[in-house]
Structure formats: structure tokens, C-alpha cells
JSON list of C-alpha atoms in Angstrom, two decimals:
[
{"chain": "A", "resi": 1, "resn": "MET", "atom": "CA", "xyz": [98.20, 68.72, 47.92]},
{"chain": "A", "resi": 2, "resn": "ILE", "atom": "CA", "xyz": [98.54, 70.29, 51.65]},
{"chain": "A", "resi": 3, "resn": "PRO", "atom": "CA", "xyz": [95.30, 70.50, 53.57]},
{"chain": "A", "resi": 4, "resn": "ALA", "atom": "CA", "xyz": [94.48, 74.09, 54.67]},
{"chain": "A", "resi": 5, "resn": "GLU", "atom": "CA", "xyz": [95.01, 74.84, 58.06]},
{"chain": "A", "resi": 6, "resn": "SER", "atom": "CA", "xyz": [92.12, 75.05, 60.13]},
{"chain": "A", "resi": 7, "resn": "PRO", "atom": "CA", "xyz": [91.08, 78.36, 61.37]},
{"chain": "A", "resi": 8, "resn": "TYR", "atom": "CA", "xyz": [90.65, 77.11, 64.95]},
{"chain": "A", "resi": 9, "resn": "HIS", "atom": "CA", "xyz": [93.99, 75.13, 65.14]},
{"chain": "A", "resi": 10, "resn": "PHE", "atom": "CA", "xyz": [95.00, 76.71, 68.42]},
{"chain": "A", "resi": 11, "resn": "LEU", "atom": "CA", "xyz": [91.79, 75.02, 70.02]},
{"chain": "A", "resi": 12, "resn": "ALA", "atom": "CA", "xyz": [93.06, 71.91, 71.84]},
{"chain": "A", "resi": 13, "resn": "ARG", "atom": "CA", "xyz": [90.94, 68.95, 71.44]},
{"chain": "A", "resi": 14, "resn": "PRO", "atom": "CA", "xyz": [90.09, 67.71, 74.95]},
{"chain": "A", "resi": 15, "resn": "ALA", "atom": "CA", "xyz": [91.89, 64.63, 75.72]},
{"chain": "A", "resi": 16, "resn": "ALA", "atom": "CA", "xyz": [88.86, 62.27, 76.76]},
{"chain": "A", "resi": 17, "resn": "LEU", "atom": "CA", "xyz": [85.55, 63.23, 75.65]},
{"chain": "A", "resi": 18, "resn": "THR", "atom": "CA", "xyz": [83.18, 61.40, 77.65]},
{"chain": "A", "resi": 19, "resn": "ARG", "atom": "CA", "xyz": [79.28, 61.31, 77.28]},
{"chain": "A", "resi": 20, "resn": "GLY", "atom": "CA", "xyz": [77.89, 63.90, 79.78]},
{"chain": "A", "resi": 21, "resn": "SER", "atom": "CA", "xyz": [81.17, 65.90, 79.86]},
{"chain": "A", "resi": 22, "resn": "VAL", "atom": "CA", "xyz": [81.39, 66.87, 76.23]},
{"chain": "A", "resi": 23, "resn": "THR", "atom": "CA", "xyz": [79.54, 70.39, 76.33]},
{"chain": "A", "resi": 24, "resn": "LEU", "atom": "CA", "xyz": [81.52, 71.23, 79.45]},
{"chain": "A", "resi": 25, "resn": "ASP", "atom": "CA", "xyz": [84.82, 70.54, 77.87]},
{"chain": "A", "resi": 26, "resn": "VAL", "atom": "CA", "xyz": [83.87, 72.47, 74.48]},
{"chain": "A", "resi": 27, "resn": "THR", "atom": "CA", "xyz": [82.84, 75.34, 77.10]},
{"chain": "A", "resi": 28, "resn": "ASN", "atom": "CA", "xyz": [86.15, 75.33, 78.75]},
{"chain": "A", "resi": 29, "resn": "VAL", "atom": "CA", "xyz": [87.99, 75.38, 75.71]},
{"chain": "A", "resi": 30, "resn": "LEU", "atom": "CA", "xyz": [86.40, 78.13, 74.00]},
{"chain": "A", "resi": 31, "resn": "ARG", "atom": "CA", "xyz": [86.14, 80.09, 77.25]},
{"chain": "A", "resi": 32, "resn": "GLN", "atom": "CA", "xyz": [90.11, 79.61, 77.37]},
{"chain": "A", "resi": 33, "resn": "ALA", "atom": "CA", "xyz": [90.56, 80.97, 73.85]},
{"chain": "A", "resi": 34, "resn": "ILE", "atom": "CA", "xyz": [88.31, 83.96, 74.39]},
{"chain": "A", "resi": 35, "resn": "VAL", "atom": "CA", "xyz": [89.98, 85.03, 77.64]},
{"chain": "A", "resi": 36, "resn": "THR", "atom": "CA", "xyz": [93.32, 84.58, 76.17]},
{"chain": "A", "resi": 37, "resn": "LEU", "atom": "CA", "xyz": [92.46, 86.78, 73.18]},
{"chain": "A", "resi": 38, "resn": "ALA", "atom": "CA", "xyz": [92.99, 83.81, 70.71]},
{"chain": "A", "resi": 39, "resn": "LEU", "atom": "CA", "xyz": [89.41, 84.49, 69.68]},
{"chain": "A", "resi": 40, "resn": "ALA", "atom": "CA", "xyz": [89.50, 88.00, 69.63]},
{"chain": "A", "resi": 41, "resn": "PRO", "atom": "CA", "xyz": [86.71, 90.79, 70.62]},
{"chain": "A", "resi": 42, "resn": "GLY", "atom": "CA", "xyz": [84.37, 91.14, 67.77]},
{"chain": "A", "resi": 43, "resn": "GLN", "atom": "CA", "xyz": [85.52, 87.93, 65.99]},
{"chain": "A", "resi": 44, "resn": "SER", "atom": "CA", "xyz": [82.79, 85.87, 64.20]},
{"chain": "A", "resi": 45, "resn": "ILE", "atom": "CA", "xyz": [82.43, 82.24, 65.24]},
{"chain": "A", "resi": 46, "resn": "ASP", "atom": "CA", "xyz": [82.34, 79.58, 62.49]},
{"chain": "A", "resi": 47, "resn": "LYS", "atom": "CA", "xyz": [80.53, 76.64, 64.36]},
{"chain": "A", "resi": 48, "resn": "SER", "atom": "CA", "xyz": [81.11, 73.78, 61.74]},
{"chain": "A", "resi": 49, "resn": "ALA", "atom": "CA", "xyz": [84.99, 74.63, 61.88]},
{"chain": "A", "resi": 50, "resn": "ILE", "atom": "CA", "xyz": [84.87, 74.47, 65.71]},
{"chain": "A", "resi": 51, "resn": "CYS", "atom": "CA", "xyz": [82.95, 71.14, 65.24]},
{"chain": "A", "resi": 52, "resn": "GLU", "atom": "CA", "xyz": [85.52, 69.87, 62.92]},
{"chain": "A", "resi": 53, "resn": "GLN", "atom": "CA", "xyz": [88.65, 71.03, 64.95]},
{"chain": "A", "resi": 54, "resn": "LEU", "atom": "CA", "xyz": [87.34, 69.41, 68.22]},
{"chain": "A", "resi": 55, "resn": "GLY", "atom": "CA", "xyz": [85.66, 66.46, 66.78]},
{"chain": "A", "resi": 56, "resn": "VAL", "atom": "CA", "xyz": [82.53, 66.93, 68.09]},
{"chain": "A", "resi": 57, "resn": "SER", "atom": "CA", "xyz": [78.89, 67.46, 67.12]},
{"chain": "A", "resi": 58, "resn": "ARG", "atom": "CA", "xyz": [76.83, 70.87, 66.67]},
{"chain": "A", "resi": 59, "resn": "PHE", "atom": "CA", "xyz": [75.04, 70.49, 69.68]},
{"chain": "A", "resi": 60, "resn": "PRO", "atom": "CA", "xyz": [77.80, 70.57, 72.25]},
{"chain": "A", "resi": 61, "resn": "VAL", "atom": "CA", "xyz": [79.16, 73.55, 70.43]},
{"chain": "A", "resi": 62, "resn": "SER", "atom": "CA", "xyz": [75.97, 75.44, 70.33]},
{"chain": "A", "resi": 63, "resn": "GLU", "atom": "CA", "xyz": [75.20, 74.78, 74.24]},
{"chain": "A", "resi": 64, "resn": "ALA", "atom": "CA", "xyz": [78.81, 75.85, 74.99]},
{"chain": "A", "resi": 65, "resn": "LEU", "atom": "CA", "xyz": [78.28, 79.16, 72.96]},
{"chain": "A", "resi": 66, "resn": "ALA", "atom": "CA", "xyz": [74.63, 79.73, 74.84]},
{"chain": "A", "resi": 67, "resn": "ARG", "atom": "CA", "xyz": [76.73, 79.31, 78.36]},
{"chain": "A", "resi": 68, "resn": "LEU", "atom": "CA", "xyz": [79.32, 81.77, 77.17]},
{"chain": "A", "resi": 69, "resn": "ALA", "atom": "CA", "xyz": [76.73, 84.00, 76.11]},
{"chain": "A", "resi": 70, "resn": "ALA", "atom": "CA", "xyz": [75.27, 83.93, 79.80]},
{"chain": "A", "resi": 71, "resn": "GLU", "atom": "CA", "xyz": [78.74, 85.04, 80.97]},
{"chain": "A", "resi": 72, "resn": "GLY", "atom": "CA", "xyz": [79.04, 87.84, 78.69]},
{"chain": "A", "resi": 73, "resn": "LEU", "atom": "CA", "xyz": [81.76, 86.44, 76.46]},
{"chain": "A", "resi": 74, "resn": "VAL", "atom": "CA", "xyz": [79.51, 85.69, 73.12]},
{"chain": "A", "resi": 75, "resn": "ASP", "atom": "CA", "xyz": [76.98, 87.57, 71.45]},
{"chain": "A", "resi": 76, "resn": "ILE", "atom": "CA", "xyz": [74.28, 85.45, 69.55]},
{"chain": "A", "resi": 77, "resn": "ALA", "atom": "CA", "xyz": [72.14, 86.90, 67.07]},
{"chain": "A", "resi": 78, "resn": "PRO", "atom": "CA", "xyz": [69.27, 85.15, 65.32]},
{"chain": "A", "resi": 79, "resn": "GLN", "atom": "CA", "xyz": [69.93, 84.55, 61.71]},
{"chain": "A", "resi": 80, "resn": "ARG", "atom": "CA", "xyz": [73.31, 86.27, 61.91]},
{"chain": "A", "resi": 81, "resn": "GLY", "atom": "CA", "xyz": [75.48, 83.70, 64.02]},
{"chain": "A", "resi": 82, "resn": "SER", "atom": "CA", "xyz": [77.56, 84.14, 66.90]},
{"chain": "A", "resi": 83, "resn": "THR", "atom": "CA", "xyz": [80.47, 86.79, 67.75]},
{"chain": "A", "resi": 84, "resn": "VAL", "atom": "CA", "xyz": [82.96, 87.08, 70.43]},
{"chain": "A", "resi": 85, "resn": "SER", "atom": "CA", "xyz": [81.70, 89.86, 72.49]},
{"chain": "A", "resi": 86, "resn": "LEU", "atom": "CA", "xyz": [83.28, 93.32, 72.66]},
{"chain": "A", "resi": 87, "resn": "VAL", "atom": "CA", "xyz": [84.76, 94.14, 75.91]},
{"chain": "A", "resi": 88, "resn": "LYS", "atom": "CA", "xyz": [82.27, 96.43, 78.12]},
{"chain": "A", "resi": 89, "resn": "ILE", "atom": "CA", "xyz": [84.69, 98.79, 80.14]},
{"chain": "A", "resi": 90, "resn": "ALA", "atom": "CA", "xyz": [81.38, 99.97, 82.00]},
{"chain": "A", "resi": 91, "resn": "ASP", "atom": "CA", "xyz": [81.12, 96.21, 83.36]},
{"chain": "A", "resi": 92, "resn": "VAL", "atom": "CA", "xyz": [84.51, 96.01, 84.04]},
{"chain": "A", "resi": 93, "resn": "ARG", "atom": "CA", "xyz": [84.79, 98.93, 86.10]},
{"chain": "A", "resi": 94, "resn": "GLU", "atom": "CA", "xyz": [81.58, 97.65, 88.25]},
{"chain": "A", "resi": 95, "resn": "TYR", "atom": "CA", "xyz": [83.52, 94.26, 88.47]},
{"chain": "A", "resi": 96, "resn": "MET", "atom": "CA", "xyz": [86.73, 96.09, 89.87]},
{"chain": "A", "resi": 97, "resn": "LEU", "atom": "CA", "xyz": [84.74, 98.19, 92.29]},
{"chain": "A", "resi": 98, "resn": "ILE", "atom": "CA", "xyz": [83.38, 94.84, 93.70]},
{"chain": "A", "resi": 99, "resn": "ARG", "atom": "CA", "xyz": [86.89, 93.54, 93.68]},
{"chain": "A", "resi": 100, "resn": "LYS", "atom": "CA", "xyz": [88.05, 96.66, 95.65]},
{"chain": "A", "resi": 101, "resn": "ALA", "atom": "CA", "xyz": [85.57, 96.40, 98.40]},
{"chain": "A", "resi": 102, "resn": "LEU", "atom": "CA", "xyz": [85.96, 92.57, 98.70]},
{"chain": "A", "resi": 103, "resn": "GLU", "atom": "CA", "xyz": [89.68, 92.50, 98.74]},
{"chain": "A", "resi": 104, "resn": "SER", "atom": "CA", "xyz": [89.88, 95.38, 101.28]},
{"chain": "A", "resi": 105, "resn": "GLU", "atom": "CA", "xyz": [87.86, 93.23, 103.39]},
{"chain": "A", "resi": 106, "resn": "ALA", "atom": "CA", "xyz": [89.77, 90.23, 102.86]},
{"chain": "A", "resi": 107, "resn": "LEU", "atom": "CA", "xyz": [93.00, 92.18, 103.99]},
{"chain": "A", "resi": 108, "resn": "ARG", "atom": "CA", "xyz": [91.35, 93.02, 107.06]},
{"chain": "A", "resi": 109, "resn": "VAL", "atom": "CA", "xyz": [90.47, 89.53, 107.86]},
{"chain": "A", "resi": 110, "resn": "LEU", "atom": "CA", "xyz": [94.07, 88.25, 106.90]},
{"chain": "A", "resi": 111, "resn": "ILE", "atom": "CA", "xyz": [95.97, 90.81, 108.95]},
{"chain": "A", "resi": 112, "resn": "GLY", "atom": "CA", "xyz": [93.52, 90.42, 111.99]},
{"chain": "A", "resi": 113, "resn": "ASN", "atom": "CA", "xyz": [94.62, 86.88, 112.05]},
{"chain": "A", "resi": 114, "resn": "ILE", "atom": "CA", "xyz": [98.01, 86.46, 110.40]},
{"chain": "A", "resi": 115, "resn": "ASP", "atom": "CA", "xyz": [98.53, 83.01, 108.91]},
{"chain": "A", "resi": 116, "resn": "LYS", "atom": "CA", "xyz": [102.39, 82.08, 108.71]},
{"chain": "A", "resi": 117, "resn": "ASP", "atom": "CA", "xyz": [101.22, 79.68, 105.65]},
{"chain": "A", "resi": 118, "resn": "VAL", "atom": "CA", "xyz": [99.63, 82.73, 103.66]},
{"chain": "A", "resi": 119, "resn": "ILE", "atom": "CA", "xyz": [102.70, 84.91, 104.49]},
{"chain": "A", "resi": 120, "resn": "ALA", "atom": "CA", "xyz": [104.84, 82.29, 102.96]},
{"chain": "A", "resi": 121, "resn": "ALA", "atom": "CA", "xyz": [102.70, 81.81, 99.88]},
{"chain": "A", "resi": 122, "resn": "LEU", "atom": "CA", "xyz": [102.85, 85.35, 99.37]},
{"chain": "A", "resi": 123, "resn": "HIS", "atom": "CA", "xyz": [106.43, 85.48, 99.58]},
{"chain": "A", "resi": 124, "resn": "ALA", "atom": "CA", "xyz": [107.06, 82.59, 97.05]},
{"chain": "A", "resi": 125, "resn": "ASN", "atom": "CA", "xyz": [104.24, 84.36, 94.97]},
{"chain": "A", "resi": 126, "resn": "MET", "atom": "CA", "xyz": [106.27, 87.72, 94.82]},
{"chain": "A", "resi": 127, "resn": "ALA", "atom": "CA", "xyz": [109.29, 86.09, 94.06]},
{"chain": "A", "resi": 128, "resn": "ALA", "atom": "CA", "xyz": [107.92, 84.07, 91.03]},
{"chain": "A", "resi": 129, "resn": "GLN", "atom": "CA", "xyz": [106.24, 87.28, 89.93]},
{"chain": "A", "resi": 130, "resn": "ARG", "atom": "CA", "xyz": [109.72, 88.95, 89.37]},
{"chain": "A", "resi": 131, "resn": "GLU", "atom": "CA", "xyz": [111.30, 85.74, 87.93]},
{"chain": "A", "resi": 132, "resn": "ALA", "atom": "CA", "xyz": [108.13, 85.81, 85.22]},
{"chain": "A", "resi": 133, "resn": "ALA", "atom": "CA", "xyz": [108.85, 89.42, 84.52]},
{"chain": "A", "resi": 134, "resn": "ALA", "atom": "CA", "xyz": [112.43, 89.12, 84.12]},
{"chain": "A", "resi": 135, "resn": "ARG", "atom": "CA", "xyz": [111.66, 86.28, 81.60]},
{"chain": "A", "resi": 136, "resn": "ASP", "atom": "CA", "xyz": [109.05, 88.81, 79.99]},
{"chain": "A", "resi": 137, "resn": "ASP", "atom": "CA", "xyz": [106.62, 85.75, 80.45]},
{"chain": "A", "resi": 138, "resn": "ALA", "atom": "CA", "xyz": [103.35, 87.84, 80.38]},
{"chain": "A", "resi": 139, "resn": "GLU", "atom": "CA", "xyz": [101.10, 84.75, 80.44]},
{"chain": "A", "resi": 140, "resn": "ALA", "atom": "CA", "xyz": [102.80, 83.15, 83.22]},
{"chain": "A", "resi": 141, "resn": "PHE", "atom": "CA", "xyz": [102.89, 86.39, 85.07]},
{"chain": "A", "resi": 142, "resn": "HIS", "atom": "CA", "xyz": [99.21, 86.81, 84.55]},
{"chain": "A", "resi": 143, "resn": "GLN", "atom": "CA", "xyz": [98.50, 83.64, 86.17]},
{"chain": "A", "resi": 144, "resn": "ILE", "atom": "CA", "xyz": [100.69, 84.33, 89.06]},
{"chain": "A", "resi": 145, "resn": "ASP", "atom": "CA", "xyz": [99.04, 87.83, 89.42]},
{"chain": "A", "resi": 146, "resn": "ILE", "atom": "CA", "xyz": [95.61, 86.00, 89.80]},
{"chain": "A", "resi": 147, "resn": "ASP", "atom": "CA", "xyz": [97.11, 83.43, 92.24]},
{"chain": "A", "resi": 148, "resn": "PHE", "atom": "CA", "xyz": [98.43, 86.51, 94.27]},
{"chain": "A", "resi": 149, "resn": "HIS", "atom": "CA", "xyz": [94.78, 87.84, 94.77]},
{"chain": "A", "resi": 150, "resn": "ASP", "atom": "CA", "xyz": [93.46, 84.21, 95.45]},
{"chain": "A", "resi": 151, "resn": "ILE", "atom": "CA", "xyz": [96.04, 83.73, 98.27]},
{"chain": "A", "resi": 152, "resn": "ILE", "atom": "CA", "xyz": [94.50, 86.83, 99.90]},
{"chain": "A", "resi": 153, "resn": "PHE", "atom": "CA", "xyz": [90.70, 85.79, 99.36]},
{"chain": "A", "resi": 154, "resn": "ARG", "atom": "CA", "xyz": [91.64, 82.29, 100.73]},
{"chain": "A", "resi": 155, "resn": "SER", "atom": "CA", "xyz": [92.08, 84.06, 103.90]},
{"chain": "A", "resi": 156, "resn": "MET", "atom": "CA", "xyz": [88.48, 84.64, 104.27]},
{"chain": "A", "resi": 157, "resn": "ARG", "atom": "CA", "xyz": [87.10, 81.21, 103.65]},
{"chain": "A", "resi": 158, "resn": "PHE", "atom": "CA", "xyz": [84.28, 82.42, 102.22]},
{"chain": "A", "resi": 159, "resn": "THR", "atom": "CA", "xyz": [83.08, 80.29, 99.06]},
{"chain": "A", "resi": 160, "resn": "LYS", "atom": "CA", "xyz": [80.31, 82.52, 97.99]},
{"chain": "A", "resi": 161, "resn": "ILE", "atom": "CA", "xyz": [82.48, 85.50, 97.72]},
{"chain": "A", "resi": 162, "resn": "LYS", "atom": "CA", "xyz": [84.87, 83.50, 96.01]},
{"chain": "A", "resi": 163, "resn": "GLY", "atom": "CA", "xyz": [82.08, 82.25, 93.54]},
{"chain": "A", "resi": 164, "resn": "ILE", "atom": "CA", "xyz": [81.30, 86.19, 92.90]},
{"chain": "A", "resi": 165, "resn": "ILE", "atom": "CA", "xyz": [84.97, 87.13, 92.09]},
{"chain": "A", "resi": 166, "resn": "ASP", "atom": "CA", "xyz": [85.41, 83.99, 89.66]},
{"chain": "A", "resi": 167, "resn": "SER", "atom": "CA", "xyz": [82.17, 84.70, 87.73]},
{"chain": "A", "resi": 168, "resn": "ALA", "atom": "CA", "xyz": [83.45, 88.11, 86.98]},
{"chain": "A", "resi": 169, "resn": "ARG", "atom": "CA", "xyz": [86.97, 86.79, 86.34]},
{"chain": "A", "resi": 170, "resn": "ALA", "atom": "CA", "xyz": [86.64, 85.83, 82.45]},
{"chain": "A", "resi": 171, "resn": "ASN", "atom": "CA", "xyz": [85.80, 89.18, 81.25]},
{"chain": "A", "resi": 172, "resn": "LEU", "atom": "CA", "xyz": [88.41, 90.62, 83.67]},
{"chain": "A", "resi": 173, "resn": "ASP", "atom": "CA", "xyz": [91.19, 88.61, 82.37]},
{"chain": "A", "resi": 174, "resn": "ARG", "atom": "CA", "xyz": [90.31, 89.65, 78.81]},
{"chain": "A", "resi": 175, "resn": "ALA", "atom": "CA", "xyz": [90.50, 93.27, 79.63]},
{"chain": "A", "resi": 176, "resn": "ARG", "atom": "CA", "xyz": [93.99, 92.95, 81.72]},
{"chain": "A", "resi": 177, "resn": "ARG", "atom": "CA", "xyz": [95.30, 91.10, 79.10]},
{"chain": "A", "resi": 178, "resn": "LEU", "atom": "CA", "xyz": [95.27, 93.73, 76.49]},
{"chain": "A", "resi": 179, "resn": "ILE", "atom": "CA", "xyz": [97.15, 96.14, 78.82]},
{"chain": "A", "resi": 180, "resn": "ILE", "atom": "CA", "xyz": [99.99, 93.65, 79.67]},
{"chain": "A", "resi": 181, "resn": "THR", "atom": "CA", "xyz": [103.26, 95.07, 78.87]},
{"chain": "A", "resi": 182, "resn": "PRO", "atom": "CA", "xyz": [106.72, 95.33, 80.59]},
{"chain": "A", "resi": 183, "resn": "ARG", "atom": "CA", "xyz": [105.90, 98.56, 82.07]},
{"chain": "A", "resi": 184, "resn": "ARG", "atom": "CA", "xyz": [102.51, 97.46, 83.35]},
{"chain": "A", "resi": 185, "resn": "LEU", "atom": "CA", "xyz": [104.35, 94.27, 84.92]},
{"chain": "A", "resi": 186, "resn": "ALA", "atom": "CA", "xyz": [106.79, 96.48, 86.92]},
{"chain": "A", "resi": 187, "resn": "HIS", "atom": "CA", "xyz": [103.87, 98.64, 88.16]},
{"chain": "A", "resi": 188, "resn": "THR", "atom": "CA", "xyz": [102.03, 95.26, 89.16]},
{"chain": "A", "resi": 189, "resn": "ILE", "atom": "CA", "xyz": [105.17, 93.76, 91.06]},
{"chain": "A", "resi": 190, "resn": "ALA", "atom": "CA", "xyz": [105.44, 97.19, 92.68]},
{"chain": "A", "resi": 191, "resn": "GLU", "atom": "CA", "xyz": [101.95, 97.74, 93.97]},
{"chain": "A", "resi": 192, "resn": "HIS", "atom": "CA", "xyz": [101.73, 93.89, 94.86]},
{"chain": "A", "resi": 193, "resn": "GLN", "atom": "CA", "xyz": [104.75, 94.57, 96.90]},
{"chain": "A", "resi": 194, "resn": "ALA", "atom": "CA", "xyz": [103.21, 97.43, 98.68]},
{"chain": "A", "resi": 195, "resn": "ILE", "atom": "CA", "xyz": [100.15, 95.50, 99.48]},
{"chain": "A", "resi": 196, "resn": "PHE", "atom": "CA", "xyz": [102.45, 92.70, 100.83]},
{"chain": "A", "resi": 197, "resn": "ASP", "atom": "CA", "xyz": [104.32, 95.31, 103.07]},
{"chain": "A", "resi": 198, "resn": "GLY", "atom": "CA", "xyz": [101.11, 96.28, 104.69]},
{"chain": "A", "resi": 199, "resn": "ILE", "atom": "CA", "xyz": [100.11, 92.95, 105.60]},
{"chain": "A", "resi": 200, "resn": "LEU", "atom": "CA", "xyz": [103.86, 92.13, 106.99]},
{"chain": "A", "resi": 201, "resn": "ALA", "atom": "CA", "xyz": [103.60, 95.30, 108.86]},
{"chain": "A", "resi": 202, "resn": "GLU", "atom": "CA", "xyz": [100.03, 93.96, 110.30]},
{"chain": "A", "resi": 203, "resn": "ASN", "atom": "CA", "xyz": [98.82, 97.52, 109.23]},
{"chain": "A", "resi": 204, "resn": "GLN", "atom": "CA", "xyz": [95.27, 97.28, 107.89]},
{"chain": "A", "resi": 205, "resn": "ASP", "atom": "CA", "xyz": [95.13, 100.98, 106.63]},
{"chain": "A", "resi": 206, "resn": "GLN", "atom": "CA", "xyz": [98.35, 100.53, 104.78]},
{"chain": "A", "resi": 207, "resn": "ALA", "atom": "CA", "xyz": [97.39, 97.40, 103.16]},
{"chain": "A", "resi": 208, "resn": "THR", "atom": "CA", "xyz": [93.70, 98.15, 102.18]},
{"chain": "A", "resi": 209, "resn": "ALA", "atom": "CA", "xyz": [95.11, 101.69, 100.88]},
{"chain": "A", "resi": 210, "resn": "ALA", "atom": "CA", "xyz": [97.59, 99.87, 98.52]},
{"chain": "A", "resi": 211, "resn": "ILE", "atom": "CA", "xyz": [95.04, 97.17, 97.30]},
{"chain": "A", "resi": 212, "resn": "ARG", "atom": "CA", "xyz": [92.76, 100.25, 96.22]},
{"chain": "A", "resi": 213, "resn": "ALA", "atom": "CA", "xyz": [95.53, 101.96, 94.61]},
{"chain": "A", "resi": 214, "resn": "HIS", "atom": "CA", "xyz": [96.47, 98.99, 92.84]},
{"chain": "A", "resi": 215, "resn": "ILE", "atom": "CA", "xyz": [92.85, 98.44, 91.39]},
{"chain": "A", "resi": 216, "resn": "ASP", "atom": "CA", "xyz": [92.75, 101.97, 90.71]},
{"chain": "A", "resi": 217, "resn": "ALA", "atom": "CA", "xyz": [95.92, 102.29, 88.59]},
{"chain": "A", "resi": 218, "resn": "VAL", "atom": "CA", "xyz": [94.75, 99.06, 86.59]},
{"chain": "A", "resi": 219, "resn": "MET", "atom": "CA", "xyz": [91.53, 101.04, 85.57]},
{"chain": "A", "resi": 220, "resn": "VAL", "atom": "CA", "xyz": [93.21, 104.08, 84.78]},
{"chain": "A", "resi": 221, "resn": "GLU", "atom": "CA", "xyz": [95.28, 102.12, 82.47]},
{"chain": "A", "resi": 222, "resn": "LEU", "atom": "CA", "xyz": [92.87, 100.21, 80.96]},
{"chain": "A", "resi": 223, "resn": "PHE", "atom": "CA", "xyz": [90.65, 103.53, 80.52]},
{"chain": "A", "resi": 224, "resn": "ALA", "atom": "CA", "xyz": [93.55, 105.41, 78.60]},
{"chain": "A", "resi": 225, "resn": "PHE", "atom": "CA", "xyz": [94.14, 102.24, 76.44]},
{"chain": "A", "resi": 226, "resn": "ALA", "atom": "CA", "xyz": [90.39, 102.01, 75.31]},
{"chain": "A", "resi": 227, "resn": "ARG", "atom": "CA", "xyz": [90.26, 105.67, 74.26]},
{"chain": "A", "resi": 228, "resn": "GLU", "atom": "CA", "xyz": [93.20, 105.14, 72.15]},
{"chain": "A", "resi": 229, "resn": "ASN", "atom": "CA", "xyz": [92.24, 101.46, 71.07]},
{"chain": "A", "resi": 230, "resn": "PRO", "atom": "CA", "xyz": [88.18, 101.31, 71.13]},
{"chain": "A", "resi": 231, "resn": "GLU", "atom": "CA", "xyz": [88.14, 98.48, 68.56]},
{"chain": "A", "resi": 232, "resn": "PRO", "atom": "CA", "xyz": [87.91, 95.66, 71.16]},
{"chain": "A", "resi": 233, "resn": "PHE", "atom": "CA", "xyz": [85.72, 97.82, 73.27]},
{"chain": "A", "resi": 234, "resn": "ALA", "atom": "CA", "xyz": [81.77, 97.86, 73.21]},
{"chain": "A", "resi": 235, "resn": "ASP", "atom": "CA", "xyz": [81.85, 101.44, 74.61]},
{"chain": "A", "resi": 236, "resn": "GLY", "atom": "CA", "xyz": [85.57, 102.45, 73.79]},
{"chain": "A", "resi": 237, "resn": "LYS", "atom": "CA", "xyz": [84.34, 105.40, 71.46]},
{"chain": "A", "resi": 238, "resn": "THR", "atom": "CA", "xyz": [82.35, 107.04, 73.81]},
{"chain": "A", "resi": 239, "resn": "LEU", "atom": "CA", "xyz": [84.81, 107.11, 76.66]},
{"chain": "A", "resi": 240, "resn": "GLU", "atom": "CA", "xyz": [86.26, 110.58, 75.80]},
{"chain": "A", "resi": 241, "resn": "GLU", "atom": "CA", "xyz": [82.52, 111.78, 76.39]},
{"chain": "A", "resi": 242, "resn": "GLU", "atom": "CA", "xyz": [81.63, 109.64, 79.58]},
{"chain": "A", "resi": 243, "resn": "SER", "atom": "CA", "xyz": [83.03, 110.00, 83.10]},
{"chain": "A", "resi": 244, "resn": "PHE", "atom": "CA", "xyz": [84.17, 106.94, 84.77]},
{"chain": "A", "resi": 245, "resn": "PRO", "atom": "CA", "xyz": [85.28, 107.73, 88.30]},
{"chain": "A", "resi": 246, "resn": "PHE", "atom": "CA", "xyz": [87.74, 105.38, 90.21]},
{"chain": "A", "resi": 247, "resn": "GLY", "atom": "CA", "xyz": [87.50, 106.36, 93.73]}
]
């Protein structure tokens, strides 16, 4: 008799589970599954099955879920178990507004002190975006997209600001993956090119206007998607009645 496939077969068992790192390893595995939507918003979480798939005891899994709950990725209900949290559009909008402000300032810092290495990295990144889009490789494109923004942030050399962005990234990444389509990839490339053109022109107003337009465009598209597909969202069914200004 062929054994049934684990419902969590997509979870990769960490290569080397060592004392003191098990909880961190399990947290990273589960976070990746949630962010990439392998574990879908609203999905119930079976601790026992995860333990069996990863080859760990219940304690690190419970601790990992508690950490992910603190990040807003998991909901833990006493006596009812754990579920992957629904995406909250209201929270995503706040994170995007934070990004808009911080990235606008990062561009001002970058343009005020142009770094040839940063420009070269952005040139290479734009080429990589186009190659990934041509292959219709959404996952690779998503990572390259993240790198594009990270290159800009690195120009600030402010670790605390990077920490703020990273803390919001998991929920942002979930939301953005929901709207990845060939059309969105093409628009993202054009929007990134507009930002890069402003940097190359050493024009702060042009570059910051482009980054703000890019973030607003993503939010408008996500807002429209959530209205039409409310199931993955905690507040999707209320969007028609609420106002979410993007400026």
C-alpha cells in the first residue's frame, strides 16, 4: 500500500537541525510557506502533521507559530487551533504608506550622493527584471523586485530603517504575490524604470514622484483585486463601503 502524501509535503525539512536553532529553523520554514502562499490565508494548521513532516517535536512548532502570530501571519485561538491569518488590507496600506515615505527619502539620499556601484547594481537589476518577466518566472521576478528596492535602501545605510521595512515585508509580500500577473510584471518594470530614470537624471523630484506613483499603483491594483476576491482578506468584503485614499 502506497502511503498517503503528507498535506505539508511542500515544507522542506531543515538540512541540519541543531540544538538551539530548531525553533528558528521551523519558524523560517513556516514563514516562507505562508509568504509564498503555499499555506493559504485562512488555512487551518495541523501541528502534528507539521511535526511529522519536519521531524521535530511539538514544542518548536508551537513556539514558531507563536512567533508568526506576533508577526501577524498566524491566528491562534484557544481550544480551536491555529490558522494562517487573512491578509488585512488596512494594515498593508499603512505599511505601503511607510514605504512611500522612507523610499522617497532614500532616493533623496541616493541622488544627493550618487554611488557608481549602486547605479551599476540598479542597471543589472533592471536587466534581470526583464529576463524574469520574459520567462514568465513570477517567483524570480518577485525576489528581483525586492532587491531593486533594497538597493535603494542600502544607500541610506540606516539599519533601523531597514529593520522597519523588513518587519513589514512578510505581510506585504503575501499581498503582492496575490496580484502577480504578466500585466503587473510589465507595469512594475515600467514603474521601476521611471524611478531609475529619475536617479540617472539626478532629479530628486522626478525620482520621488515615480516611487510614489509606483506604490500607489500597486495599492490601487491590490484594492481592486480584494474587492473582487475577498476570501483571502480579513477586510475584503467591507472594501466597497470604506475609503482607502492612496495619496
